[in-house]
Coordinates of C-alpha atoms and ligand atoms in Angstrom, one line a residue:
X27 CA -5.3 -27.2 -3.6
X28 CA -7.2 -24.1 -2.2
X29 CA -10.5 -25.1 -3.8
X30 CA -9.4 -25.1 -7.3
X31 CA -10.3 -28.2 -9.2
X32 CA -7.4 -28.9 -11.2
X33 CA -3.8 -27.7 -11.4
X34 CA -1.9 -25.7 -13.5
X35 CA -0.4 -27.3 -16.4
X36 CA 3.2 -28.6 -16.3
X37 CA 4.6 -26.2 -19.1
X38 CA 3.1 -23.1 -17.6
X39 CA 6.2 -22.4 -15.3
X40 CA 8.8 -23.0 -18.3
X41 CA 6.8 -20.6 -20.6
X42 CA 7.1 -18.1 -17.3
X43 CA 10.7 -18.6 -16.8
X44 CA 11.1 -17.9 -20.5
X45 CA 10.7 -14.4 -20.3
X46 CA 10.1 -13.5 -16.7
X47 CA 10.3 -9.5 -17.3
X48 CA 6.7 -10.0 -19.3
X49 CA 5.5 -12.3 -16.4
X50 CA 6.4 -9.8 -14.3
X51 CA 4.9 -7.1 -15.8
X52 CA 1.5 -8.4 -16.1
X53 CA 2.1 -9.3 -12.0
X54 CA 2.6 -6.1 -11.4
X55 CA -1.0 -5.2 -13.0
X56 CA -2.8 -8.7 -10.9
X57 CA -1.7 -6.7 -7.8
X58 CA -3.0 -3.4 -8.3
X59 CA -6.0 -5.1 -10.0
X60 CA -6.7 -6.9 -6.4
X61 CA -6.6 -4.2 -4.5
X62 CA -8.9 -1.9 -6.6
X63 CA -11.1 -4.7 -6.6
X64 CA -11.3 -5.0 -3.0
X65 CA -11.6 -1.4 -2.7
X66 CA -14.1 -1.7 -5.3
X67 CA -16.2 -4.1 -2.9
X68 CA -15.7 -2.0 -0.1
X69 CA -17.1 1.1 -2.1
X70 CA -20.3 -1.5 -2.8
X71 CA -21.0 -3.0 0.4
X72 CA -20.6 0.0 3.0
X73 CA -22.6 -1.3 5.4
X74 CA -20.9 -4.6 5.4
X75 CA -18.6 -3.8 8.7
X76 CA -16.6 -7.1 8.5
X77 CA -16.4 -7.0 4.7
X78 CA -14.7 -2.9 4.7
X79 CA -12.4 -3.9 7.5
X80 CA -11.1 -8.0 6.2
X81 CA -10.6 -6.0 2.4
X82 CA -9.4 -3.1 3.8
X83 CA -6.6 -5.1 4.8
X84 CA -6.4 -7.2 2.4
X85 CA -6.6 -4.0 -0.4
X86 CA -3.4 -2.4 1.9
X87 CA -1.5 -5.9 1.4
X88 CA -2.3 -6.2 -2.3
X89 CA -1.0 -2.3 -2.7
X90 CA 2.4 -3.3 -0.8
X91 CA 2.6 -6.3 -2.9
X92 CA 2.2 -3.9 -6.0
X93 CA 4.8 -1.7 -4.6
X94 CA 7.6 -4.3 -4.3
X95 CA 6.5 -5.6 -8.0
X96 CA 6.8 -2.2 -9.4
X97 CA 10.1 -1.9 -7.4
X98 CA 11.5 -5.4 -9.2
X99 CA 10.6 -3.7 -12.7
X100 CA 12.1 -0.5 -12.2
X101 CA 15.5 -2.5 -11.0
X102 CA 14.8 -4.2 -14.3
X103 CA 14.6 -1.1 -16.0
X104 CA 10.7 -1.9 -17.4
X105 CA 8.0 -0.2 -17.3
X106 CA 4.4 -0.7 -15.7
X107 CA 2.7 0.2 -19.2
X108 CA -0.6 -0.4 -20.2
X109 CA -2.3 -3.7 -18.9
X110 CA -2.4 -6.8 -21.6
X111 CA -6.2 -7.9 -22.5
X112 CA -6.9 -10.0 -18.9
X113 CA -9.7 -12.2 -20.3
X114 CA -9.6 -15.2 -17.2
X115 CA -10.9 -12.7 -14.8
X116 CA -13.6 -11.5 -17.0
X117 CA -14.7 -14.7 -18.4
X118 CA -14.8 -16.3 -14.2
X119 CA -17.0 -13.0 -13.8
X120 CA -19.3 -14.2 -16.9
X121 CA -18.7 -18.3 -15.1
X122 CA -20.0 -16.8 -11.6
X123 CA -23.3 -14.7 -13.4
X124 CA -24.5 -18.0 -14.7
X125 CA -24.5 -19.6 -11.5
X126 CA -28.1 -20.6 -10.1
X127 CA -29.3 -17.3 -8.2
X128 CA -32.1 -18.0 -5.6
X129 CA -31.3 -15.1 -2.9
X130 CA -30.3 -12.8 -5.6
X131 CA -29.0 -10.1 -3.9
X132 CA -27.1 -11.9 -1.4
X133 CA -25.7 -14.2 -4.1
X134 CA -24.5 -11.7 -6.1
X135 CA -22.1 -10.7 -3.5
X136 CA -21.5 -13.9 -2.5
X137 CA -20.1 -14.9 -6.2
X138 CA -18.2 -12.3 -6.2
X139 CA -16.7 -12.9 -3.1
X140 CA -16.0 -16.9 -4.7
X141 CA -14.5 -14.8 -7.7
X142 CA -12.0 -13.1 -5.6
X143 CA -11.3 -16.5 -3.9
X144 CA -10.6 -18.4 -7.0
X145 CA -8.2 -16.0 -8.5
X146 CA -6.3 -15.6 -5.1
X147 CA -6.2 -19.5 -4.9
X148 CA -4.9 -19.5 -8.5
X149 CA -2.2 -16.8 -7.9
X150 CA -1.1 -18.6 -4.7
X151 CA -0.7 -22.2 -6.8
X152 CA 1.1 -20.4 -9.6
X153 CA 3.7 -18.3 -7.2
X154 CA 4.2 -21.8 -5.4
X155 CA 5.5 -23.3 -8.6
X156 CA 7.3 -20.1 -9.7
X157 CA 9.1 -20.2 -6.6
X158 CA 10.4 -23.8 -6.5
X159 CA 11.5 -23.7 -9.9
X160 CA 13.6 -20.1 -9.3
X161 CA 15.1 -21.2 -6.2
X162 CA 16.4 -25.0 -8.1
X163 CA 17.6 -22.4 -11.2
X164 CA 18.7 -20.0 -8.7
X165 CA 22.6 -19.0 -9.1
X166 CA 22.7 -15.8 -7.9
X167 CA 21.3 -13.9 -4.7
X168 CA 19.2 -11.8 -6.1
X169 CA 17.6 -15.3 -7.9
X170 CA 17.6 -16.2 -4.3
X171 CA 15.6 -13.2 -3.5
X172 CA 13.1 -13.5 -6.0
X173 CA 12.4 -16.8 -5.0
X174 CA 12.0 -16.2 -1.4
X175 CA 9.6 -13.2 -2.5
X176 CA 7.1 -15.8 -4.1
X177 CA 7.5 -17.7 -1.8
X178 CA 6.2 -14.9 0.6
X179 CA 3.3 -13.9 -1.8
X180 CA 2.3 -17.4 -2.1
X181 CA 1.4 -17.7 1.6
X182 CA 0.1 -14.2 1.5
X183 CA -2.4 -15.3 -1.4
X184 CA -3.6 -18.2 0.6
X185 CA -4.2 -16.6 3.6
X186 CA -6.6 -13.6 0.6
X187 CA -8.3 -16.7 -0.2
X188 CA -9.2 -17.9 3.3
X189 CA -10.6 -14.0 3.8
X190 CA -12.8 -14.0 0.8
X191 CA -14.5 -17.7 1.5
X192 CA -14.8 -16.8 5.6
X193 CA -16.2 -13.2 4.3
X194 CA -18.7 -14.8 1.7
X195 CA -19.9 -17.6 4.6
X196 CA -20.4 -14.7 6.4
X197 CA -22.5 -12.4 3.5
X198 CA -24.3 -15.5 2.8
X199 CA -26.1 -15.7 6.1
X200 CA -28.5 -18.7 6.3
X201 CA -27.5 -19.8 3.0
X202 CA -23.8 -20.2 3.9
X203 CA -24.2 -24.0 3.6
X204 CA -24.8 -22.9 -0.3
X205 CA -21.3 -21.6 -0.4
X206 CA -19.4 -24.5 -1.0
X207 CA -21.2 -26.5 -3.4
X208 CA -21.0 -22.6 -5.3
X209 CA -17.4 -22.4 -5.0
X210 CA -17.4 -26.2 -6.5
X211 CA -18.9 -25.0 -9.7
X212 CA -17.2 -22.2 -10.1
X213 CA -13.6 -23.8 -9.4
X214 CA -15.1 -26.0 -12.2
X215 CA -15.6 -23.2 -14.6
X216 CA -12.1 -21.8 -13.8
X217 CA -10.7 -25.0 -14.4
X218 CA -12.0 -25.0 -17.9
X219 CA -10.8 -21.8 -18.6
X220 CA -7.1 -21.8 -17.7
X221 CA -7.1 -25.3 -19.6
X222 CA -8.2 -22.8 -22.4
X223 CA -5.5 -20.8 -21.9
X224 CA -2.6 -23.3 -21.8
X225 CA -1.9 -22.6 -25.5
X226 CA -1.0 -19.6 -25.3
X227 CA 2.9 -18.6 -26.0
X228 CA 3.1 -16.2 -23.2
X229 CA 2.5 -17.4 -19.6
X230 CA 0.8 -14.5 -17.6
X231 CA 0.0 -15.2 -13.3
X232 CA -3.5 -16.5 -15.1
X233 CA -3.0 -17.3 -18.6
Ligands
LIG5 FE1 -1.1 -10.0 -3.8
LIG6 FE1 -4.0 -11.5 -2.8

C-alpha cells in the first residue's frame, strides 16, 4: 500500500499492544519530528511557493497531531522525555543519498521529498493495523477512542504522503517521470530496513 514494498510484519502490532505507553511515547516524538522536518524543508527551499504552503500545512497538522499525543501521555501520567535512538529515519536518509543523482540539486530535494513520503506511508500502514487491533480488544470507551484516533491519523498520514510525492513531481520538473521509478528503490531500501528491525523487543511507529 502507499508505495511501500512490503508490509509490516505480523508480530509488530502484538509487540505494540504489549506496552502501548512506550509506543506511545516514541509517537509522540514521530509527530513533532514531522513537523520540524517539514519546517525544516520550508526553511531550505524558500523560494519554493507550493513547497512553504503544502508543508506549512502539513507541519500545522503534524503539530496538532503532537498535541493530542502529548495530551494521551499526560492522561497516562508519562512523560515526553528524551527521544529513543530513531535509526529507520536516518538509515532511509543514508538509502535516499545513494540513489543515482543526475540533476543533483534537484534530486536532492526530490529524495528528500520520497523520504518524507515513505515514512508518512509507513506511519499510515502501522496506525491502520494499530487501530483494527484496539478497536477488536477494545472494552472500554476510551479504548474506543483511541482507536477511532488512529484511525483518524491513519487517513491523515495518507493524505502527508500524497502531498510529498505530488510536491516532489512538482520539484522535479522535467524529470518528474524519474520520480517513480525513485520512489521504487527507495520503498525497496525501506523495506529492507524495517525487516531489520522486526527483531527488536520493543515495537516503536518504525521499529
Ligand atoms: Fe502526523
Ligand atoms: Fe504525517
Amino acid at each position: 500500500m502507499l508505495g511501500l514494498s512490503a508490509v509490516t510484519p505480523e508480530e509488530w502490532v502484538q509487540k505494540a499492544l504489549a506496552d502501548l505507553d512506550t509506543f506511545l511515547i516514541d509517537h509522540a516524538h514521530c509527530e513533532m519530528k514531522a513537523a520540524t522536518n517539514a519546517m525544516a524543508l520550508i526553511a531550505r527551499y524558500p523560494d519554493e511557493m507550493d513547497l512553504v504552503q503544502a508543508l506549512t500545512d502539513l507541519a500545522q497538522e503534524e503539530l496538532e497531531h503532537f498535541r493530542q499525543v502529548v495530551a494521551l501521555l499526560a492522561q497516562r501520567g508519562l512523560k515526553l522525555g528524551k527521544p529513543q535512538e530513531d535509526s529507520y529515519a536516518s538509515l532511509l536518509r543514508s538509502a535516499s543519498q545513494r540513489l543515482p543523482k543526475r540533476h543533483e540539486s534537484r534530486f536532492v530535494l526530490i529524495d528528500r521529498l520520497l523520504v518524507g513520503a515513505l515514512i508518512e506511508a509507513r506511519s499510515c500502514e502501522r496506525f491502520r493495523l494499530l487501530s483494527v487491533a484496539l478497536l477488536a480488544q477494545a472494552r472500554t470507551e476510551d479504548d474506543r477512542k483511541l482507536a477511532h484516533f488512529y484511525d483518524e491519523l491513519m487517513r491523515c498520514e495518507a493524505k502527508h504522503y500524497r502531498t510529498y510525492i505530488d510536491l516532489a513531481k512538482l520539484g522535479a520538473r522535467e524529470f518528474a517521470y524519474e520520480v517513480e521509478p525513485r520512489l521504487k528503490m527507495l520503498a525497496g531500501a525501506e523495506s529492507a530496513i524495517v525487516q531489520n528491525q522486526a527483531e527488536s523487543p520493543q515495537a516503536t511507529v518504525h521499529g
